[in-house]
XYZ file of C-alpha atoms in Angstrom:
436
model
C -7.692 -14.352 2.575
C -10.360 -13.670 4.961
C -12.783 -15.775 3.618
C -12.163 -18.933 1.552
C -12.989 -18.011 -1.784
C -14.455 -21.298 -3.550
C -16.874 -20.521 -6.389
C -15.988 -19.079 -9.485
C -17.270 -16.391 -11.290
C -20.291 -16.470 -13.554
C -21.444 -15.154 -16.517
C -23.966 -12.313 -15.483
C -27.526 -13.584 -16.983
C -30.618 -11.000 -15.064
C -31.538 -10.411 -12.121
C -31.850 -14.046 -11.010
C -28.454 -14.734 -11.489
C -27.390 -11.303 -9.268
C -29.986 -12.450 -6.647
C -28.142 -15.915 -6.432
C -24.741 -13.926 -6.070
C -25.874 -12.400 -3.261
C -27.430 -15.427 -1.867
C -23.743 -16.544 -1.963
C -22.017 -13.901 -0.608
C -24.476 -14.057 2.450
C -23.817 -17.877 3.061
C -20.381 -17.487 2.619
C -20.202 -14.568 5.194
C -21.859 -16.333 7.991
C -20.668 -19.609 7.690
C -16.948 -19.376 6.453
C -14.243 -19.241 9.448
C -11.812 -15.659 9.601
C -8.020 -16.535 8.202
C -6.119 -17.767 11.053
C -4.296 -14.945 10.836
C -5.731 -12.397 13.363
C -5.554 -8.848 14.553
C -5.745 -8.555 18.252
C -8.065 -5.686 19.599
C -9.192 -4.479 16.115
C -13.025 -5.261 15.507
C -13.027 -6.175 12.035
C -15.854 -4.162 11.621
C -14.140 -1.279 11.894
C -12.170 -1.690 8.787
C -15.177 -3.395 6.340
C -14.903 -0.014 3.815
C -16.900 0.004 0.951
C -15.841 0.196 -2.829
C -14.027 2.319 -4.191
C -11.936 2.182 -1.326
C -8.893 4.749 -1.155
C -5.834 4.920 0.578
C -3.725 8.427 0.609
C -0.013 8.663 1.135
C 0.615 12.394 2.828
C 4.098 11.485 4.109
C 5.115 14.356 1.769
C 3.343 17.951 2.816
C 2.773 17.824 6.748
C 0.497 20.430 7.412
C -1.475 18.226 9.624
C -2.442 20.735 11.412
C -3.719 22.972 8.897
C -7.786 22.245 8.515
C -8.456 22.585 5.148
C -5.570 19.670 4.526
C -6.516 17.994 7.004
C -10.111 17.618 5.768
C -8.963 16.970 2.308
C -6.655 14.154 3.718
C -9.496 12.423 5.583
C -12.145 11.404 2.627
C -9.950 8.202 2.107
C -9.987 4.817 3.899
C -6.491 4.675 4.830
C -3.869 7.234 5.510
C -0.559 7.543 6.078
C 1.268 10.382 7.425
C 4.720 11.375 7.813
C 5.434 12.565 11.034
C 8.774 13.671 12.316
C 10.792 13.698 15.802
C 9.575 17.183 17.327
C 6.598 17.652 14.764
C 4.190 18.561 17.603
C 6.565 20.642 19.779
C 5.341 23.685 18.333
C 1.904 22.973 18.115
C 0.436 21.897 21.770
C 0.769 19.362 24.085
C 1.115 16.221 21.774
C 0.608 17.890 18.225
C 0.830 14.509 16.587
C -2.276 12.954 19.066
C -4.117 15.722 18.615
C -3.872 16.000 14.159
C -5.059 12.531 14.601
C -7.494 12.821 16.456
C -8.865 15.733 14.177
C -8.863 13.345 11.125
C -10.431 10.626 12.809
C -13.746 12.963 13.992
C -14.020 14.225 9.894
C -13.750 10.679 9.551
C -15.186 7.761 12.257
C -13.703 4.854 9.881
C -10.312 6.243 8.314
C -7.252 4.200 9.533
C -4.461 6.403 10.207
C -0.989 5.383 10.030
C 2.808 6.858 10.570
C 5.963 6.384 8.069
C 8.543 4.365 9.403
C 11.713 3.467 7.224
C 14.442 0.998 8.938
C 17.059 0.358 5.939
C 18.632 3.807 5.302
C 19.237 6.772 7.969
C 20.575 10.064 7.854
C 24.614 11.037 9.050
C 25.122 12.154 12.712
C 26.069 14.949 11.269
C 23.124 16.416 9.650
C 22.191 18.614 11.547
C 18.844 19.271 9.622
C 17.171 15.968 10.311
C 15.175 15.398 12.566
C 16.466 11.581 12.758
C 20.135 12.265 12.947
C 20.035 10.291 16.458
C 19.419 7.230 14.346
C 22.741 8.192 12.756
C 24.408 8.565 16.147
C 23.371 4.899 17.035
C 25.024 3.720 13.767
C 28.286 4.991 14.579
C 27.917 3.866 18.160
C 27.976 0.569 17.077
C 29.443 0.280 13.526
C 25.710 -0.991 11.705
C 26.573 1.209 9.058
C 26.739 -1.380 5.662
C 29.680 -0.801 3.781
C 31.498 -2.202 1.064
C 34.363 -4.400 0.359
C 36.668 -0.891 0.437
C 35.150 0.021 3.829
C 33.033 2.767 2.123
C 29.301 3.660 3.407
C 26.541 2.270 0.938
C 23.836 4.335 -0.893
C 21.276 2.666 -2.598
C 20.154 6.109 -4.070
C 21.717 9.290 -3.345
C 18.301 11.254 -3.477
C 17.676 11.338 0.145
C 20.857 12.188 1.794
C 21.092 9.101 3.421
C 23.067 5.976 4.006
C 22.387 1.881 4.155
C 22.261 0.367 7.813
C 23.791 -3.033 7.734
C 20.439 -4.436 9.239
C 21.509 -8.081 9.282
C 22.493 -10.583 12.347
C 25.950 -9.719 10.610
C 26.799 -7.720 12.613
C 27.025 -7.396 16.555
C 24.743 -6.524 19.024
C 24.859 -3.010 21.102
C 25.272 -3.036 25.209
C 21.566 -4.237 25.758
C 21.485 -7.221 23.651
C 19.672 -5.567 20.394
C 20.342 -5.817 16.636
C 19.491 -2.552 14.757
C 16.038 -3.871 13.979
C 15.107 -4.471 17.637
C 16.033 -0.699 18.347
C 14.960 1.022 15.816
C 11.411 -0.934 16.393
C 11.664 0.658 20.155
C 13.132 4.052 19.341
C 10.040 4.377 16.501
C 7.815 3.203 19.055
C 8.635 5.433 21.721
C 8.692 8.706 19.365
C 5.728 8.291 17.498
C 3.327 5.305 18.800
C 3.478 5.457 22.370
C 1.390 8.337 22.940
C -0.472 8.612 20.053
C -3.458 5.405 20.108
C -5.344 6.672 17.586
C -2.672 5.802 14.801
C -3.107 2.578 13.849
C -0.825 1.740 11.353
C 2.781 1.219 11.311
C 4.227 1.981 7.770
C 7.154 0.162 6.888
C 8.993 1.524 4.039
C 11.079 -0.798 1.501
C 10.245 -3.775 3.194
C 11.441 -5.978 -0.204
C 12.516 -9.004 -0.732
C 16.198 -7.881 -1.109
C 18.271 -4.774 -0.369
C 17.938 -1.789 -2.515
C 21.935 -2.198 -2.386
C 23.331 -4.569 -5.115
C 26.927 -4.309 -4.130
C 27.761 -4.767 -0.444
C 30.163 -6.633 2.687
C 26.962 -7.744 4.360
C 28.506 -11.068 6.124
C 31.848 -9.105 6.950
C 34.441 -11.333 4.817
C 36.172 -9.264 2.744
C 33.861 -9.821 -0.393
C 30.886 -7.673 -1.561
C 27.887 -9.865 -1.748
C 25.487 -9.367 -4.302
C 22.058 -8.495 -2.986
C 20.245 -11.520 -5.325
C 22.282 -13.767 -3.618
C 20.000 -16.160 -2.158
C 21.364 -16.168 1.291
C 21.717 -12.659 1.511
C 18.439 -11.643 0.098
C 17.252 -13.699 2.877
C 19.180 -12.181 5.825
C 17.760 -9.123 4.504
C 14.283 -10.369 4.722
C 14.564 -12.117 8.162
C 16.055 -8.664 9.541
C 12.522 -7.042 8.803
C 10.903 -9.775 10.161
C 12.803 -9.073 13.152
C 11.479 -5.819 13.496
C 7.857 -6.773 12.582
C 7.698 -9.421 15.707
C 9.931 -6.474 17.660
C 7.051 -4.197 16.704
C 4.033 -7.000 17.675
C 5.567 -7.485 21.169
C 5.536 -3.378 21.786
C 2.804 -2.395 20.025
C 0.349 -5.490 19.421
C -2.881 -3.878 18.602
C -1.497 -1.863 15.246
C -1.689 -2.986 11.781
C 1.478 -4.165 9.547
C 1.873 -2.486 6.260
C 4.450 -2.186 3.865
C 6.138 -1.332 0.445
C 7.164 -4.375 -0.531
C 8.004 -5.635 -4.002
C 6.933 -9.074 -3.105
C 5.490 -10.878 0.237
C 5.212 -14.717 -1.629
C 8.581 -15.454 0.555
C 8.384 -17.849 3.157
C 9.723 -15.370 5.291
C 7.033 -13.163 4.658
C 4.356 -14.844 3.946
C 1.011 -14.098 6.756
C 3.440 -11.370 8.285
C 2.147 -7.817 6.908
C -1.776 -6.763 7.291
C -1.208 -4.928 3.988
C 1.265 -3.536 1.365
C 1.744 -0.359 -0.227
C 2.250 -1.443 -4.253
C 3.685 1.843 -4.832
C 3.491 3.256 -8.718
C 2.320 0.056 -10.355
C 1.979 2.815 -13.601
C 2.827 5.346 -14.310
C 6.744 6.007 -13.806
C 9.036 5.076 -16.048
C 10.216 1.762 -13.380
C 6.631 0.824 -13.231
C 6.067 -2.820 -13.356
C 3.009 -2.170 -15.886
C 5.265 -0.660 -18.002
C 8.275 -3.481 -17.614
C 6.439 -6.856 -16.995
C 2.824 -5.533 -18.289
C -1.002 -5.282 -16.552
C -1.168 -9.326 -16.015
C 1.930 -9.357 -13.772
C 0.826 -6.241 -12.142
C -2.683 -8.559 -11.404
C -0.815 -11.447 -10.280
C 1.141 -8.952 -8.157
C -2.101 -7.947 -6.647
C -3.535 -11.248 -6.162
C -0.513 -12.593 -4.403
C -0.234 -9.596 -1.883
C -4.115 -10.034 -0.916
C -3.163 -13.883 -0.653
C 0.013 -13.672 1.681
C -1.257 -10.892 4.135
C -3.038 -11.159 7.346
C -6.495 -9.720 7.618
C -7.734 -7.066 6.990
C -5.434 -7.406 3.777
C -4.809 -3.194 3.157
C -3.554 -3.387 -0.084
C -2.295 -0.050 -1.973
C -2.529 -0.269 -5.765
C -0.976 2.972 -6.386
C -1.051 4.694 -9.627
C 1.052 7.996 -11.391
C -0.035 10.601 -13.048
C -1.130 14.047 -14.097
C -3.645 15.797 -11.358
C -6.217 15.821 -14.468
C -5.299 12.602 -16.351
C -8.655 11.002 -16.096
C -8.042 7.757 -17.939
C -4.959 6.664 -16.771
C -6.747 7.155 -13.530
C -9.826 4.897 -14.561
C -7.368 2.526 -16.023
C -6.224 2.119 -12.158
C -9.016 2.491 -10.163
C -10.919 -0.394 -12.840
C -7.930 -2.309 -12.170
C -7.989 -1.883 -8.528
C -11.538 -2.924 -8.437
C -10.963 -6.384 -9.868
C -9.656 -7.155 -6.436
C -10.549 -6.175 -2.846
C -7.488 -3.327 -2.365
C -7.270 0.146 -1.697
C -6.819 2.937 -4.970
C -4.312 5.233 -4.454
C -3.969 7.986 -7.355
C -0.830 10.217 -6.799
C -0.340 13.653 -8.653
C 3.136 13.486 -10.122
C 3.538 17.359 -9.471
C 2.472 16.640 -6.045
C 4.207 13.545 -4.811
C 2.348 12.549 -2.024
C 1.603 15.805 -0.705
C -1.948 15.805 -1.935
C -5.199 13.375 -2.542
C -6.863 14.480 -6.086
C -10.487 13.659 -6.072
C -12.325 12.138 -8.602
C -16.273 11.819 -9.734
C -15.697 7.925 -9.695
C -14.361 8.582 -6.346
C -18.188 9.404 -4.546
C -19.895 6.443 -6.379
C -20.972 3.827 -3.600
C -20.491 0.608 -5.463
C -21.597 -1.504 -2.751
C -19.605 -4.841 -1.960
C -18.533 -7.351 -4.609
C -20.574 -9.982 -5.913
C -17.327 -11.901 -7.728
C -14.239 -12.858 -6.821
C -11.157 -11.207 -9.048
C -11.264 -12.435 -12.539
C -8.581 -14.835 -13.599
C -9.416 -14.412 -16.808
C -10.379 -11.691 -19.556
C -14.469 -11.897 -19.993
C -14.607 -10.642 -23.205
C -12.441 -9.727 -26.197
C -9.508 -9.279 -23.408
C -11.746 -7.247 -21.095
C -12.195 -7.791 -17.546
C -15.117 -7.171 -15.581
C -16.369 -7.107 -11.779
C -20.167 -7.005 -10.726
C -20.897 -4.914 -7.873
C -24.228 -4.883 -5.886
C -24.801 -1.577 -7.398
C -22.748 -1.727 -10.343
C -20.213 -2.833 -12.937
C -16.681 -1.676 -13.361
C -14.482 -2.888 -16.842
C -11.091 -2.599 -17.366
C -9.147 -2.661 -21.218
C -5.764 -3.475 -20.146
C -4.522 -3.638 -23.971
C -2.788 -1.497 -26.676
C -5.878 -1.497 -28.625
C -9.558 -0.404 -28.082
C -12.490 -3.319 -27.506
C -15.953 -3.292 -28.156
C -18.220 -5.689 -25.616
C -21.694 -5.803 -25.830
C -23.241 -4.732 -22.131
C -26.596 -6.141 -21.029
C -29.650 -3.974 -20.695
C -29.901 -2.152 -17.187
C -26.580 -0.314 -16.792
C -26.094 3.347 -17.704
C -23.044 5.683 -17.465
C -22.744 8.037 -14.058
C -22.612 11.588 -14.960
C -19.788 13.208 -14.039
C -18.090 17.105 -14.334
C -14.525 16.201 -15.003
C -14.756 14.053 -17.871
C -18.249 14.103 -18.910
C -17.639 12.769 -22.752
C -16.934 9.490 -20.938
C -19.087 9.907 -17.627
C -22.453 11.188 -19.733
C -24.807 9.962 -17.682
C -26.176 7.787 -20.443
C -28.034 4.317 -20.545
C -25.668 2.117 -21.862
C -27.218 -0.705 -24.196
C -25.631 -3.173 -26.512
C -21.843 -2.483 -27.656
C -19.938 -0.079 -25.889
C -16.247 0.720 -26.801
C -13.437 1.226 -24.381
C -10.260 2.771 -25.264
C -6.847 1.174 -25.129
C -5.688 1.032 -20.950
C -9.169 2.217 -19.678
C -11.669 1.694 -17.892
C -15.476 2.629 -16.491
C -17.727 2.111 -13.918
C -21.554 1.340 -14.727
């Protein structure tokens, strides 16, 4: 973590207490040492973003050069974008530099990113993608994973693309490189080299095993199963491969990826963030499967096992106007230090709904993230201007609040955001949340 967090929280008793918190914060922040882990070139104050703080994934619609998306897309923290080969050729000299550029002067402290994806890639023959020269290299060298039959792999069929045997399995091409080491130089060249104001690389389905759960990784005659331990960790050192490929090109830009889990010792103090992606709200959701505490232990180990400045997504499902189940996740994201990413299900990361809680200034924290429930299994976070609670059961809870704290008034959901004072028991519905 970037600061060593020692003291635990305590029961909120007046303003003496809140004084003392802030007392604490202060000493920690001058006298503490940064995580060894470092980012070279970055100022770190360049990336200290208040609370809420939001991260947007527009990898979907790419009109980044359109300006009323593009100033919609720039009121988060962190964005990622979706580039493809040739995107700018239509638009100017450097189309991709210069949509950058334009989000970064709506906003002087957004960090922009690109979508990157190493695992799958499209046929040589498509002849609508953009990437098919990915494709070409494949077949070039036979990294194509396949299974015990010889047959191409597809982890899902949705994309229209196929499973690259990423692995030291197989053998390297003319100039001494494993797929990871190319693709890292390929991506590079296409969409980092001329472009300095991204900085971000996003790494999509950087997990802890391969998507595939079937497959002749090792080249044997036997399909391997993708739990086995071994393999699971080929798979893992191959995008570690790519990620010190990446450093040694690029070594300025920040680390971030989906990943299921970074706790491995191949991962661990490798990525500067991770993208949780739909933690609820899908039917695979991990909230939904395992329930909110593993989602929080989730949480707490990606902040733990990243490199500073720790960007982690909590990303949440749902309907454009579903206002609690977007409380439920933005509370939740709150407990911790990450970034809230809502996504419209009609919309799949094509657009960045906005919120009321969204333009509250919260300040920075005054706790560390709760452990354990404060109250009648609610969790709570103090905030130098605020409060935020979180219900993560099947049930409603009633907590008494201390004198002091009031409701924001809001225009989506003003029932809930009423602007009221808020004074003795308050009631929160079952898997919501509020800000005071």
């Amino acid at each position: 973590m970037l600061f060593i967090q020692f003291y635990m929280m305590i029961p909120f008793e007046g303003l003496y207490m809140n004084i003392l918190r802030i007392l604490v914060a202060c000493v920690l922040f001058v006298l503490l040492p940064f995580n060894a882990y470092s980012t070279q070139g970055l100022n770190f104050n360049t990336v200290q973003h208040g609370f809420p703080r939001l991260m947007g994934m527009n990898i979907g619609k790419k009109h980044y050069s359109d300006p009323v998306y593009r100033y919609e897309i720039s009121k988060v923290d962190v964005l990622i974008l979706g580039f493809y080969p040739g995107w700018g050729r239509y638009k100017g000299e450097n189309g991709e530099k210069t949509a950058v550029e334009g989000i970064k002067k709506l906003n002087k402290h957004i960090l922009v990113g690109q979508y990157t994806i190493m695992n799958e890639a499209p046929d040589a023959n498509n002849m609508k993608s953009a990437s098919r020269d990915v494709g070409e290299k494949i077949d070039q060298e036979g990294w194509w994973l396949r299974d015990v039959d010889g047959r191409r792999t597809q982890w899902t069929d949705k994309y229209n693309k196929w499973d690259v045997n990423i692995s030291s399995y197989v053998e390297k091409d003319a100039d001494g490189l494993y797929f990871p080491q190319w693709k890292a130089r390929r991506d590079y060249k296409i969409y980092f080299e001329k472009n300095p104001g991204l900085n971000i690389w996003y790494l999509d389905n950087a997990l802890s095993k391969s998507p595939v759960k079937l497959a002749d990784w090792n080249h044997d005659g036997r399909n391997d199963e993708n739990f086995s331990p071994e393999i699971a960790k080929q798979f893992r050192l191959a995008n570690v491969a790519e990620w010190n490929e990446i450093r040694k090109l690029h070594p300025d830009v920040l680390l971030l990826g989906n990943s299921d889990d970074v706790s491995s010792p191949e991962y661990q103090g490798q990525l500067n963030g991770v993208f949780m992606e739909a933690l609820i709200g899908r039917s695979w959701s991990m909230e939904k499967w395992k329930g909110w505490e593993r989602v929080m232990r989730r949480y707490q180990l990606s902040m733990r096992y990243t490199r500073p400045p720790h960007l982690v997504g909590f990303n949440v499902w749902g309907k454009h106007a579903d206002y609690q189940r977007m409380r439920y996740g933005l509370t939740s994201c709150l407990l911790g230090d990450g970034y809230f990413s809502y996504t419209d299900e009609n919309k799949p990361y094509a657009s960045v709904p906005r919120f009321d809680e969204y333009e509250i200034e919260l300040g920075q924290p005054l706790d560390t993230m709760p452990m354990q429930a404060w109250r009648h299994g609610v969790y709570r976070r103090f905030f130098e201007k605020g409060m935020v609670l979180v219900n993560p059961n099947n049930s409603s809870r009633t907590v008494n609040i201390e004198s002091g704290y009031s409701k924001f008034l809001g225009k989506q959901d003003s029932k809930v955001n009423n602007g009221m004072r808020v004074s003795g028991e308050l009631t929160l519905k079952a898997k919501d949340g509020i800000i005071l």
